[in-house]
Tab-separated table of C-alpha atoms (C1' of nucleotides) in Angstrom:
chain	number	residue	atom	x	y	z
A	1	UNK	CA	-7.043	7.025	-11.381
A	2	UNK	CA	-5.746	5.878	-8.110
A	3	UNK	CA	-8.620	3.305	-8.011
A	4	UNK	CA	-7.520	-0.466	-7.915
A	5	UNK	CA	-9.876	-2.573	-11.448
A	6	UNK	CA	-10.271	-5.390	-8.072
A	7	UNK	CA	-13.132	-7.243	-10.096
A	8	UNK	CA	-10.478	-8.567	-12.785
A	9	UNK	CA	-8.295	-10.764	-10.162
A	10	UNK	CA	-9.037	-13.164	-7.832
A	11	UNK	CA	-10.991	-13.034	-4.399
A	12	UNK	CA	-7.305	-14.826	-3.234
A	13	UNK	CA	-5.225	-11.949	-5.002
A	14	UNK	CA	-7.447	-9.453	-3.787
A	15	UNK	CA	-7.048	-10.505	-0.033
A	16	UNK	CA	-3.177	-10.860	0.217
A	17	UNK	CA	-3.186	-7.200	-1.804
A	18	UNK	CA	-5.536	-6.029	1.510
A	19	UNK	CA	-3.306	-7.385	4.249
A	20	UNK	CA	-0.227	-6.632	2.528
A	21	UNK	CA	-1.382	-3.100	1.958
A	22	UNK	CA	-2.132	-3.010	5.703
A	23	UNK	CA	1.386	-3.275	6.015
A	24	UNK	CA	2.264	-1.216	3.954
A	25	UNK	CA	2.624	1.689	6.282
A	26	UNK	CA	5.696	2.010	9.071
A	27	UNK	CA	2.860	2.965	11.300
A	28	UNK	CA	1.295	0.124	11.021
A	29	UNK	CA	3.463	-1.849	11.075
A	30	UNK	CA	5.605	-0.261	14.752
A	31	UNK	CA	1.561	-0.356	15.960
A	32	UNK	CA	1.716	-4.451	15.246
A	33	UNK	CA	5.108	-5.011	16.973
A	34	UNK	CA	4.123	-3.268	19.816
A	35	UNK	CA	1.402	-4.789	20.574
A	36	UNK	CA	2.914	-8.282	20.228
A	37	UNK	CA	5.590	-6.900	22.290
A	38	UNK	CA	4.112	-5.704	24.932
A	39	UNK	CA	2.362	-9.095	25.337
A	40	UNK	CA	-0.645	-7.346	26.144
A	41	UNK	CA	-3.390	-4.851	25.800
A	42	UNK	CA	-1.739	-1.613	25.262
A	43	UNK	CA	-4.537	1.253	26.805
A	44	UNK	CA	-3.417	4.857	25.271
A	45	UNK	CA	0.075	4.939	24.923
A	46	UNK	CA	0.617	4.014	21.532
A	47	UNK	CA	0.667	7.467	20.626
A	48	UNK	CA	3.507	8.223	23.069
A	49	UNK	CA	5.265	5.238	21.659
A	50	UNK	CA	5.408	6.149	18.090
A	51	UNK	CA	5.540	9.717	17.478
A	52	UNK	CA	2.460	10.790	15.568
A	53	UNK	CA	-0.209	12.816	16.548
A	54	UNK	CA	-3.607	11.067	18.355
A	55	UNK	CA	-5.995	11.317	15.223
A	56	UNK	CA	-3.298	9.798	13.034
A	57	UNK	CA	-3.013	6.785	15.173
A	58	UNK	CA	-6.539	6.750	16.132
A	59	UNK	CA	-6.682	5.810	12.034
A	60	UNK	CA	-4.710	3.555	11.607
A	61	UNK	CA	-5.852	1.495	14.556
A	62	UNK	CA	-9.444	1.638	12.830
A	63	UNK	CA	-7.958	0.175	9.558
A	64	UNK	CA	-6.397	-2.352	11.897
A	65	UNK	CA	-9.457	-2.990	13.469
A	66	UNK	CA	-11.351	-2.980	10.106
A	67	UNK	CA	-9.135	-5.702	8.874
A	68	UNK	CA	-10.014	-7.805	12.033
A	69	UNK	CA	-5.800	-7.876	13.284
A	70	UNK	CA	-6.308	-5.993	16.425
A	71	UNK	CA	-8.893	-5.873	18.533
A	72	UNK	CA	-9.780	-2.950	21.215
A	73	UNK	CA	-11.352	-3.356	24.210
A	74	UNK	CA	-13.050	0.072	25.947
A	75	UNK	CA	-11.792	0.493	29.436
A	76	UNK	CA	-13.703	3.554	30.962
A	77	UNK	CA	-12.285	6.334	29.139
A	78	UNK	CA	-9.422	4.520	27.383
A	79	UNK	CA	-9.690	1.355	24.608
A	80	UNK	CA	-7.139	-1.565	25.332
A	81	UNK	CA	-5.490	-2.760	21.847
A	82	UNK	CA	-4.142	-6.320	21.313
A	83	UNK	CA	-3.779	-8.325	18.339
A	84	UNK	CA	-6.494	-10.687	17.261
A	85	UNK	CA	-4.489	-13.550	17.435
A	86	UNK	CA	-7.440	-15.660	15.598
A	87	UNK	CA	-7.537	-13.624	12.368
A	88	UNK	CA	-3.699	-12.941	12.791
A	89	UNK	CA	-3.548	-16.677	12.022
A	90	UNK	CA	-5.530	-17.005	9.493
A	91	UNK	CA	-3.690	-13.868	7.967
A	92	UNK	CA	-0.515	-15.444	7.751
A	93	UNK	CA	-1.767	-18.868	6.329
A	94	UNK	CA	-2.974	-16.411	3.098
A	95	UNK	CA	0.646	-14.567	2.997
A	96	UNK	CA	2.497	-17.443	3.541
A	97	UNK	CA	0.915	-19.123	0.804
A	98	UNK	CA	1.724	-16.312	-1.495
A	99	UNK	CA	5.234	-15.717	0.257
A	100	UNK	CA	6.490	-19.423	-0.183
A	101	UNK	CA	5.238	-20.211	-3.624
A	102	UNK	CA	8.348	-22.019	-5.185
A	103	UNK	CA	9.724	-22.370	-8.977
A	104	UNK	CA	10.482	-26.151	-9.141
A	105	UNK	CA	12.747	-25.481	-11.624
A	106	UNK	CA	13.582	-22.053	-12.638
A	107	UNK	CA	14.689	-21.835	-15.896
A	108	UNK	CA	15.305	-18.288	-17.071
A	109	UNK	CA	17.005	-16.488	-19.415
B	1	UNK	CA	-0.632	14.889	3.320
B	2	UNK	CA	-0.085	11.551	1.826
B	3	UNK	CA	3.424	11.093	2.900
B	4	UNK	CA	4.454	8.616	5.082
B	5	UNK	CA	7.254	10.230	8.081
B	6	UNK	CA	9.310	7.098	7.454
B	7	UNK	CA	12.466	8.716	9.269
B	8	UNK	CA	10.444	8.034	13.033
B	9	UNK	CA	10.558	4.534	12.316
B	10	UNK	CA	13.332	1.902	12.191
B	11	UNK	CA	15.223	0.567	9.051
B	12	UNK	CA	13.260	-3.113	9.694
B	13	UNK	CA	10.232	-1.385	9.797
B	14	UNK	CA	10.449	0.725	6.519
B	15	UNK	CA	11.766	-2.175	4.785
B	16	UNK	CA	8.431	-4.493	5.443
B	17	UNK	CA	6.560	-1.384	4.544
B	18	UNK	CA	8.204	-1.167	1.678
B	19	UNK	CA	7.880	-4.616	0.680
B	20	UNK	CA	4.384	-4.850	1.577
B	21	UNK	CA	3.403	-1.618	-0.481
B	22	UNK	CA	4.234	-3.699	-3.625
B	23	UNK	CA	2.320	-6.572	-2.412
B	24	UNK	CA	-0.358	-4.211	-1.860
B	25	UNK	CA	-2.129	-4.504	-5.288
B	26	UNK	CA	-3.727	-7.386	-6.880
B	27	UNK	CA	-2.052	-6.688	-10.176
B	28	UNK	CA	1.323	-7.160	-8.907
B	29	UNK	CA	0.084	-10.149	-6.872
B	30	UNK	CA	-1.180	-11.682	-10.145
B	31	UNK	CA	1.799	-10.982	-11.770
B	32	UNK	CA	4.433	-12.162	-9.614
B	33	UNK	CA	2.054	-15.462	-9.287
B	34	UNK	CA	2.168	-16.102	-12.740
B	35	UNK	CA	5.963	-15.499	-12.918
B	36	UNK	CA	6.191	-18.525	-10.135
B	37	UNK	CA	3.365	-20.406	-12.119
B	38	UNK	CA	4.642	-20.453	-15.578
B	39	UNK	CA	8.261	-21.612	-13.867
B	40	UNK	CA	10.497	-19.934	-16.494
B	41	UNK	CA	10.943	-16.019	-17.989
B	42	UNK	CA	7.592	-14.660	-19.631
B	43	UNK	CA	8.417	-12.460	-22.490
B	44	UNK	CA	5.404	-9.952	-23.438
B	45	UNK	CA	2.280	-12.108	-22.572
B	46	UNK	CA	1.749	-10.553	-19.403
B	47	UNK	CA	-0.518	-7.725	-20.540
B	48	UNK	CA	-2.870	-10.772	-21.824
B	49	UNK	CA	-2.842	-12.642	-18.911
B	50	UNK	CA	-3.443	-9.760	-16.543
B	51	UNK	CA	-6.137	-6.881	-17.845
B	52	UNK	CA	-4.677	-3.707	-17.757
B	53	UNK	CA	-3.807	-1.805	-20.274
B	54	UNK	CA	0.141	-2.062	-21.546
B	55	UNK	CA	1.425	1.526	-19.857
B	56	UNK	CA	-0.219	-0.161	-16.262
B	57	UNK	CA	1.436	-3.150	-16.770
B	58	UNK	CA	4.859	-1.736	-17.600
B	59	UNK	CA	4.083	0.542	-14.840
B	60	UNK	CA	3.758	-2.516	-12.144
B	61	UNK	CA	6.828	-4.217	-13.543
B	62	UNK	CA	8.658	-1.034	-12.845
B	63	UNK	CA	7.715	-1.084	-9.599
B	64	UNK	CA	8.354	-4.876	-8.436
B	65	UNK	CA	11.850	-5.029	-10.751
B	66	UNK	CA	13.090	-1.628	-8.726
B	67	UNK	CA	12.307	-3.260	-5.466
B	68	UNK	CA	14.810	-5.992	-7.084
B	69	UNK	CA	12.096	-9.100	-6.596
B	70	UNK	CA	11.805	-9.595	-10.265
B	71	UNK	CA	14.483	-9.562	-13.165
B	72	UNK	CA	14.190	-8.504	-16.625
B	73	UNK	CA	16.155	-9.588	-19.542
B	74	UNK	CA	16.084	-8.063	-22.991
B	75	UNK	CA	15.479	-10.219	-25.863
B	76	UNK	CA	15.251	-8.901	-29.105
B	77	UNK	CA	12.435	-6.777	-29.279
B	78	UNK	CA	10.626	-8.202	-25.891
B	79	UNK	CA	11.415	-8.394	-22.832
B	80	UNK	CA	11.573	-11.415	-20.081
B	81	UNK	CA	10.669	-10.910	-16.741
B	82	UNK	CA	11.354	-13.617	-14.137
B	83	UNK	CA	11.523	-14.058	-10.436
B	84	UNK	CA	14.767	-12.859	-8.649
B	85	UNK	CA	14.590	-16.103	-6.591
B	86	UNK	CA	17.572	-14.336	-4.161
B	87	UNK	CA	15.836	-11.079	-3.556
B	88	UNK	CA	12.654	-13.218	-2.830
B	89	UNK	CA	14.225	-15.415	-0.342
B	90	UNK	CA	15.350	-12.457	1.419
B	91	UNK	CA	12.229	-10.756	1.217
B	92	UNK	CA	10.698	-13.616	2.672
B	93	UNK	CA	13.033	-13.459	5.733
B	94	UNK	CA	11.955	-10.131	6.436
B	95	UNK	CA	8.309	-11.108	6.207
B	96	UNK	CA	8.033	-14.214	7.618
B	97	UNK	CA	10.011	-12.173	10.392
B	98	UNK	CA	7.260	-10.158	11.171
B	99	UNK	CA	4.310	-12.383	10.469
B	100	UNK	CA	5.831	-15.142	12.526
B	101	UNK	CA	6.431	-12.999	15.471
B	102	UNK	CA	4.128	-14.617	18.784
B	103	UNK	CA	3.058	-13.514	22.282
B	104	UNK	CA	4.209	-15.676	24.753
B	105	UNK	CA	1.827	-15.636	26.666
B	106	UNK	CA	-0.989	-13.105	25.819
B	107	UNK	CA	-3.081	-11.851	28.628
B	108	UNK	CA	-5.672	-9.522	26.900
B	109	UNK	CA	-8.725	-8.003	28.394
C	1	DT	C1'	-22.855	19.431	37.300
C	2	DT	C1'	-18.405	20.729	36.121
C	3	DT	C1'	-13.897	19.345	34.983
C	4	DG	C1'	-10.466	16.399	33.272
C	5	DT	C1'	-9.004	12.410	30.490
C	6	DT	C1'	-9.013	9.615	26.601
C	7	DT	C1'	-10.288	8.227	22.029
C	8	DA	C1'	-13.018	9.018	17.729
C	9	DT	C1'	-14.542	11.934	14.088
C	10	DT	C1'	-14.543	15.804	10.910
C	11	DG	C1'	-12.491	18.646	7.637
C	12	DC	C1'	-8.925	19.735	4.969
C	13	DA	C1'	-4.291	20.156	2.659
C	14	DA	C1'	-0.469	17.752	0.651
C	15	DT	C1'	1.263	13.914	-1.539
C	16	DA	C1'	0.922	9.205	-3.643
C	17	DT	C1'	-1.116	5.782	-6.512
C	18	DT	C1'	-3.474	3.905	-10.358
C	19	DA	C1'	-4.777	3.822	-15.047
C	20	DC	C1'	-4.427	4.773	-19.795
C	21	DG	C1'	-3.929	7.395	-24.405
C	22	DA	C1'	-0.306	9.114	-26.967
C	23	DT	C1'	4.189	8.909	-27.965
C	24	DT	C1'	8.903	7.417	-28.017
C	25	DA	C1'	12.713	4.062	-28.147
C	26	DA	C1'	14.680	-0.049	-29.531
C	27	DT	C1'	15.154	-3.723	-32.350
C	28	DA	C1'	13.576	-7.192	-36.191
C	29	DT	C1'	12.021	-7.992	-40.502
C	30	DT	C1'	11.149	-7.033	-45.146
D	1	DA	C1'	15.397	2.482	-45.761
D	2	DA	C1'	10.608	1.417	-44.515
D	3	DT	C1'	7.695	-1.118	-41.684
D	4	DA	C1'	6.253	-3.840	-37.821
D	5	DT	C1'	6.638	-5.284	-33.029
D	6	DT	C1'	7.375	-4.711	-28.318
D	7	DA	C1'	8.133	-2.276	-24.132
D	8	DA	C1'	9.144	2.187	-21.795
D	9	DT	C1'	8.042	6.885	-20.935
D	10	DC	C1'	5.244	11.120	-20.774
D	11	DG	C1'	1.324	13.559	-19.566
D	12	DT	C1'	-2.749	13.750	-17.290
D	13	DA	C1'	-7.102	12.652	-14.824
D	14	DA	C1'	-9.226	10.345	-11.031
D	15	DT	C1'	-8.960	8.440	-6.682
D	16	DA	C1'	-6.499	7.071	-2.320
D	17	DT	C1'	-3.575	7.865	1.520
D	18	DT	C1'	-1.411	10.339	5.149
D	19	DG	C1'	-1.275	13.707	8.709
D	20	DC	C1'	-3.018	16.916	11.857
D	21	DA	C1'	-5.795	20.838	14.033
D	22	DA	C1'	-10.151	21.338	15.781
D	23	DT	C1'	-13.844	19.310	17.652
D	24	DA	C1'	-16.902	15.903	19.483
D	25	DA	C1'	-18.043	11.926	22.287
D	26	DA	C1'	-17.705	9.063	26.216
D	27	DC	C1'	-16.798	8.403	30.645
D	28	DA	C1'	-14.629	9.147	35.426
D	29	DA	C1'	-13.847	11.996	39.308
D	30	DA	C1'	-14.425	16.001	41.986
DNA sequence: TTTGTTTATTGCAATATTACGATTAATATT
DNA sequence: AATATTAATCGTAATATTGCAATAAACAAA
Protein backbone atom coordinates (compact mmCIF):
# COMPACT_ATOMS: atom_id res chain seq x y z
CA UNK A 1 0.00 0.00 0.00
CA UNK A 2 2.83 2.31 0.61
CA UNK A 3 0.61 4.16 3.16
CA UNK A 4 1.93 4.19 6.86
CA UNK A 5 -1.66 2.62 9.51
CA UNK A 6 -0.10 6.08 11.77
CA UNK A 7 -3.42 6.02 13.94
CA UNK A 8 -2.33 2.56 15.65
CA UNK A 9 1.04 4.01 17.39
CA UNK A 10 1.75 6.69 19.40
CA UNK A 11 1.73 10.59 18.75
CA UNK A 12 5.65 9.99 20.30
CA UNK A 13 6.34 7.06 17.72
CA UNK A 14 4.80 8.88 15.08
CA UNK A 15 7.08 12.03 15.53
CA UNK A 16 10.59 10.36 15.81
CA UNK A 17 9.27 8.15 12.51
CA UNK A 18 8.76 12.01 10.85
CA UNK A 19 12.16 13.42 11.74
CA UNK A 20 13.92 10.32 11.24
CA UNK A 21 12.33 9.94 7.85
CA UNK A 22 13.51 13.51 7.18
CA UNK A 23 16.74 12.06 7.36
CA UNK A 24 16.31 9.58 5.65
CA UNK A 25 17.52 11.01 2.41
CA UNK A 26 21.52 11.83 1.63
CA UNK A 27 20.08 15.03 0.36
CA UNK A 28 18.83 15.94 3.22
CA UNK A 29 20.90 15.17 5.14
CA UNK A 30 24.43 17.04 2.98
CA UNK A 31 21.53 20.10 2.92
CA UNK A 32 21.66 19.95 7.07
CA UNK A 33 25.50 19.82 7.32
CA UNK A 34 25.89 22.51 5.16
CA UNK A 35 24.04 24.72 6.57
CA UNK A 36 25.48 24.13 10.06
CA UNK A 37 28.69 24.38 8.35
CA UNK A 38 28.60 27.22 6.77
CA UNK A 39 27.58 28.89 10.07
CA UNK A 40 25.22 30.85 8.24
CA UNK A 41 22.46 31.59 5.86
CA UNK A 42 23.34 29.88 2.73
CA UNK A 43 21.43 32.22 -0.32
CA UNK A 44 21.34 29.88 -3.65
CA UNK A 45 24.19 27.83 -3.71
CA UNK A 46 23.07 24.77 -2.26
CA UNK A 47 22.37 23.52 -5.53
CA UNK A 48 25.97 24.09 -6.69
CA UNK A 49 27.05 22.40 -3.54
CA UNK A 50 25.35 19.15 -3.88
CA UNK A 51 24.85 18.09 -7.30
CA UNK A 52 21.15 17.85 -8.04
CA UNK A 53 19.15 19.75 -10.17
CA UNK A 54 17.24 23.23 -8.69
CA UNK A 55 13.61 21.70 -8.43
CA UNK A 56 15.00 18.68 -6.61
CA UNK A 57 16.56 20.77 -3.97
CA UNK A 58 13.98 23.35 -4.05
CA UNK A 59 11.92 20.04 -2.48
CA UNK A 60 13.61 18.99 -0.21
CA UNK A 61 14.25 22.35 1.38
CA UNK A 62 10.28 22.65 1.54
CA UNK A 63 10.08 19.30 3.48
CA UNK A 64 12.80 20.85 5.60
CA UNK A 65 10.98 23.81 6.01
CA UNK A 66 7.68 21.87 6.54
CA UNK A 67 9.23 20.07 9.41
CA UNK A 68 10.20 23.49 10.99
CA UNK A 69 14.48 22.47 10.83
CA UNK A 70 15.42 25.17 8.48
CA UNK A 71 14.20 28.25 8.06
CA UNK A 72 14.50 30.60 4.76
CA UNK A 73 14.65 34.01 4.70
CA UNK A 74 13.73 35.89 1.06
CA UNK A 75 16.50 38.20 0.08
CA UNK A 76 15.33 40.05 -3.16
CA UNK A 77 15.42 37.42 -5.63
CA UNK A 78 17.20 34.72 -3.59
CA UNK A 79 15.88 32.90 -0.03
CA UNK A 80 18.69 32.63 2.72
CA UNK A 81 18.51 28.98 4.43
CA UNK A 82 19.73 28.32 8.02
CA UNK A 83 18.75 25.86 10.46
CA UNK A 84 16.07 26.60 12.99
CA UNK A 85 18.14 26.12 15.77
CA UNK A 86 14.86 26.30 18.17
CA UNK A 87 13.02 23.31 16.67
CA UNK A 88 16.49 21.67 15.89
CA UNK A 89 16.57 21.43 19.70
CA UNK A 90 13.63 20.29 20.44
CA UNK A 91 14.21 17.66 17.56
CA UNK A 92 16.99 16.09 19.13
CA UNK A 93 15.50 15.95 22.74
CA UNK A 94 12.66 13.46 20.83
CA UNK A 95 15.59 11.33 19.00
CA UNK A 96 17.70 11.25 21.73
CA UNK A 97 15.13 9.91 23.84
CA UNK A 98 14.46 7.17 21.42
CA UNK A 99 18.31 6.84 20.52
CA UNK A 100 19.51 6.33 24.24
CA UNK A 101 16.80 4.11 25.57
CA UNK A 102 18.88 1.46 27.57
CA UNK A 103 18.24 -2.43 28.50
CA UNK A 104 19.14 -2.45 32.25
CA UNK A 105 19.83 -5.80 31.96
CA UNK A 106 19.76 -7.53 28.73
CA UNK A 107 19.10 -10.91 29.02
CA UNK A 108 18.75 -12.69 25.69
CA UNK A 109 18.92 -15.78 24.27
CA UNK B 1 12.10 8.36 -10.13
CA UNK B 2 12.13 7.25 -6.61
CA UNK B 3 15.74 6.48 -6.35
CA UNK B 4 17.92 8.16 -4.26
CA UNK B 5 21.68 9.12 -6.35
CA UNK B 6 23.42 7.97 -3.18
CA UNK B 7 26.91 7.74 -5.09
CA UNK B 8 27.06 12.06 -4.99
CA UNK B 9 27.11 11.85 -1.42
CA UNK B 10 29.68 10.71 1.17
CA UNK B 11 29.89 7.25 2.97
CA UNK B 12 28.82 9.26 6.52
CA UNK B 13 26.10 10.64 4.82
CA UNK B 14 24.50 7.44 3.25
CA UNK B 15 25.04 5.68 6.38
CA UNK B 16 22.67 8.21 8.59
CA UNK B 17 20.34 7.97 5.68
CA UNK B 18 20.34 4.66 5.90
CA UNK B 19 19.86 4.42 9.47
CA UNK B 20 17.29 6.97 9.59
CA UNK B 21 15.15 5.27 6.73
CA UNK B 22 14.51 2.43 9.27
CA UNK B 23 13.69 4.80 11.94
CA UNK B 24 11.44 6.30 9.54
CA UNK B 25 8.24 4.29 10.38
CA UNK B 26 6.32 4.10 13.49
CA UNK B 27 6.10 0.35 13.31
CA UNK B 28 9.69 -0.18 13.55
CA UNK B 29 9.87 2.57 16.19
CA UNK B 30 7.30 0.60 18.23
CA UNK B 31 9.02 -2.37 17.76
CA UNK B 32 12.46 -1.68 18.57
CA UNK B 33 10.85 0.22 21.80
CA UNK B 34 9.30 -2.71 22.97
CA UNK B 35 12.45 -4.84 22.37
CA UNK B 36 14.28 -2.17 24.92
CA UNK B 37 11.02 -2.21 27.11
CA UNK B 38 10.43 -5.80 27.69
CA UNK B 39 14.51 -5.99 28.53
CA UNK B 40 15.01 -9.58 27.27
CA UNK B 41 14.32 -11.60 23.63
CA UNK B 42 10.50 -11.51 22.58
CA UNK B 43 9.62 -14.66 20.85
CA UNK B 44 6.32 -14.30 18.55
CA UNK B 45 4.23 -11.72 20.57
CA UNK B 46 5.19 -8.94 18.54
CA UNK B 47 2.42 -9.16 15.95
CA UNK B 48 0.02 -8.68 19.18
CA UNK B 49 1.63 -5.96 20.57
CA UNK B 50 2.03 -4.01 17.36
CA UNK B 51 -1.20 -4.16 14.74
CA UNK B 52 -0.16 -5.23 11.58
CA UNK B 53 -0.81 -8.07 10.09
CA UNK B 54 2.01 -11.09 10.51
CA UNK B 55 3.65 -10.76 6.69
CA UNK B 56 4.13 -6.64 7.80
CA UNK B 57 5.58 -7.51 10.82
CA UNK B 58 8.01 -10.11 9.52
CA UNK B 59 8.50 -7.66 6.85
CA UNK B 60 9.81 -4.78 9.44
CA UNK B 61 11.93 -7.29 11.32
CA UNK B 62 13.58 -8.02 8.05
CA UNK B 63 14.36 -4.77 7.60
CA UNK B 64 15.82 -3.59 11.15
CA UNK B 65 17.72 -7.30 11.64
CA UNK B 66 19.50 -6.63 7.95
CA UNK B 67 20.56 -3.23 9.05
CA UNK B 68 22.17 -5.50 11.98
CA UNK B 69 20.33 -3.32 15.00
CA UNK B 70 18.31 -6.25 16.07
CA UNK B 71 19.21 -10.08 16.47
CA UNK B 72 17.16 -13.04 15.97
CA UNK B 73 17.52 -16.37 17.48
CA UNK B 74 15.64 -19.49 16.52
CA UNK B 75 13.89 -21.37 19.10
CA UNK B 76 11.98 -24.20 18.31
CA UNK B 77 9.27 -23.23 16.27
CA UNK B 78 9.49 -19.24 17.16
CA UNK B 79 11.70 -16.98 16.86
CA UNK B 80 13.45 -14.31 19.41
CA UNK B 81 14.26 -11.06 18.40
CA UNK B 82 16.37 -8.82 20.65
CA UNK B 83 18.37 -5.67 20.51
CA UNK B 84 21.95 -5.92 19.01
CA UNK B 85 23.09 -3.64 21.89
CA UNK B 86 26.72 -3.28 19.74
CA UNK B 87 25.23 -2.32 16.44
CA UNK B 88 23.01 0.17 18.47
CA UNK B 89 25.79 1.81 20.24
CA UNK B 90 27.37 2.36 17.03
CA UNK B 91 24.42 3.52 15.41
CA UNK B 92 24.06 5.91 18.02
CA UNK B 93 27.57 7.35 17.36
CA UNK B 94 26.69 8.05 13.97
CA UNK B 95 23.51 9.80 15.01
CA UNK B 96 24.23 11.56 17.86
CA UNK B 97 27.13 12.68 15.39
CA UNK B 98 24.95 14.45 13.30
CA UNK B 99 22.24 15.61 15.63
CA UNK B 100 24.81 16.98 18.02
CA UNK B 101 26.59 18.92 15.44
CA UNK B 102 26.36 23.12 16.53
CA UNK B 103 27.06 26.51 14.91
CA UNK B 104 29.46 28.33 16.64
CA UNK B 105 28.33 31.16 16.32
CA UNK B 106 25.26 31.50 13.98
CA UNK B 107 24.72 34.79 12.32
CA UNK B 108 21.42 34.29 10.32
CA UNK B 109 19.38 36.89 8.61
C1' DT C 1 9.15 47.96 -19.76
C1' DT C 2 12.31 44.55 -20.89
C1' DT C 3 15.78 41.51 -19.39
C1' DG C 4 18.17 38.73 -16.24
C1' DT C 5 18.41 36.14 -11.88
C1' DT C 6 16.73 33.18 -8.51
C1' DT C 7 13.50 30.08 -6.41
C1' DA C 8 8.95 27.65 -6.49
C1' DT C 9 5.59 24.91 -8.78
C1' DT C 10 3.70 21.68 -12.10
C1' DG C 11 3.62 17.48 -14.41
C1' DC C 12 5.31 13.27 -15.10
C1' DA C 13 8.15 8.93 -15.20
C1' DA C 14 10.69 5.62 -12.54
C1' DT C 15 11.44 3.38 -8.42
C1' DA C 16 10.52 2.37 -3.44
C1' DT C 17 7.64 1.38 0.41
C1' DT C 18 3.86 -0.49 2.89
C1' DA C 19 0.44 -3.85 3.72
C1' DC C 20 -1.67 -8.22 3.52
C1' DG C 21 -3.73 -12.76 1.65
C1' DA C 22 -2.00 -16.99 0.32
C1' DT C 23 1.42 -20.06 0.64
C1' DT C 24 5.61 -22.26 2.08
C1' DA C 25 9.14 -23.83 5.38
C1' DA C 26 10.52 -25.45 9.64
C1' DT C 27 9.86 -27.62 13.71
C1' DA C 28 6.90 -29.67 17.75
C1' DT C 29 3.51 -32.48 19.23
C1' DT C 30 0.39 -36.15 19.02
C1' DA D 1 2.95 -40.05 9.69
C1' DA D 2 -0.50 -36.45 10.58
C1' DT D 3 -1.42 -32.24 12.67
C1' DA D 4 -0.53 -27.85 14.76
C1' DT D 5 2.28 -23.75 15.43
C1' DT D 6 5.18 -20.15 14.12
C1' DA D 7 7.69 -17.27 11.05
C1' DA D 8 9.33 -16.36 6.27
C1' DT D 9 8.39 -15.69 1.50
C1' DC D 10 5.68 -14.71 -2.68
C1' DG D 11 2.67 -12.05 -5.24
C1' DT D 12 0.24 -8.09 -5.75
C1' DA D 13 -2.23 -3.66 -5.02
C1' DA D 14 -2.01 0.95 -3.31
C1' DT D 15 0.53 4.79 -2.12
C1' DA D 16 4.92 7.49 -1.47
C1' DT D 17 9.27 9.21 -2.89
C1' DT D 18 12.72 10.92 -5.92
C1' DG D 19 14.29 13.45 -9.81
C1' DC D 20 14.05 16.60 -13.45
C1' DA D 21 12.38 19.33 -17.64
C1' DA D 22 9.42 22.93 -18.37
C1' DT D 23 7.31 26.65 -16.63
C1' DA D 24 5.86 30.19 -13.53
C1' DA D 25 6.59 33.68 -10.03
C1' DA D 26 9.06 37.26 -7.82
C1' DC D 27 12.08 40.69 -7.87
C1' DA D 28 16.24 43.60 -9.38
C1' DA D 29 18.58 46.16 -12.81
C1' DA D 30 19.05 48.22 -17.18
Amino acid sequence: MGLAKTEMFTDQQNEIALFAKAFGHPARVAILQHLFKINTCVCGDLVNEIGLAQPTISQHLKELKHLGLIKGNVEGTSVCYCINTENWSKMKQVMHAFLDQDMNNPTCC
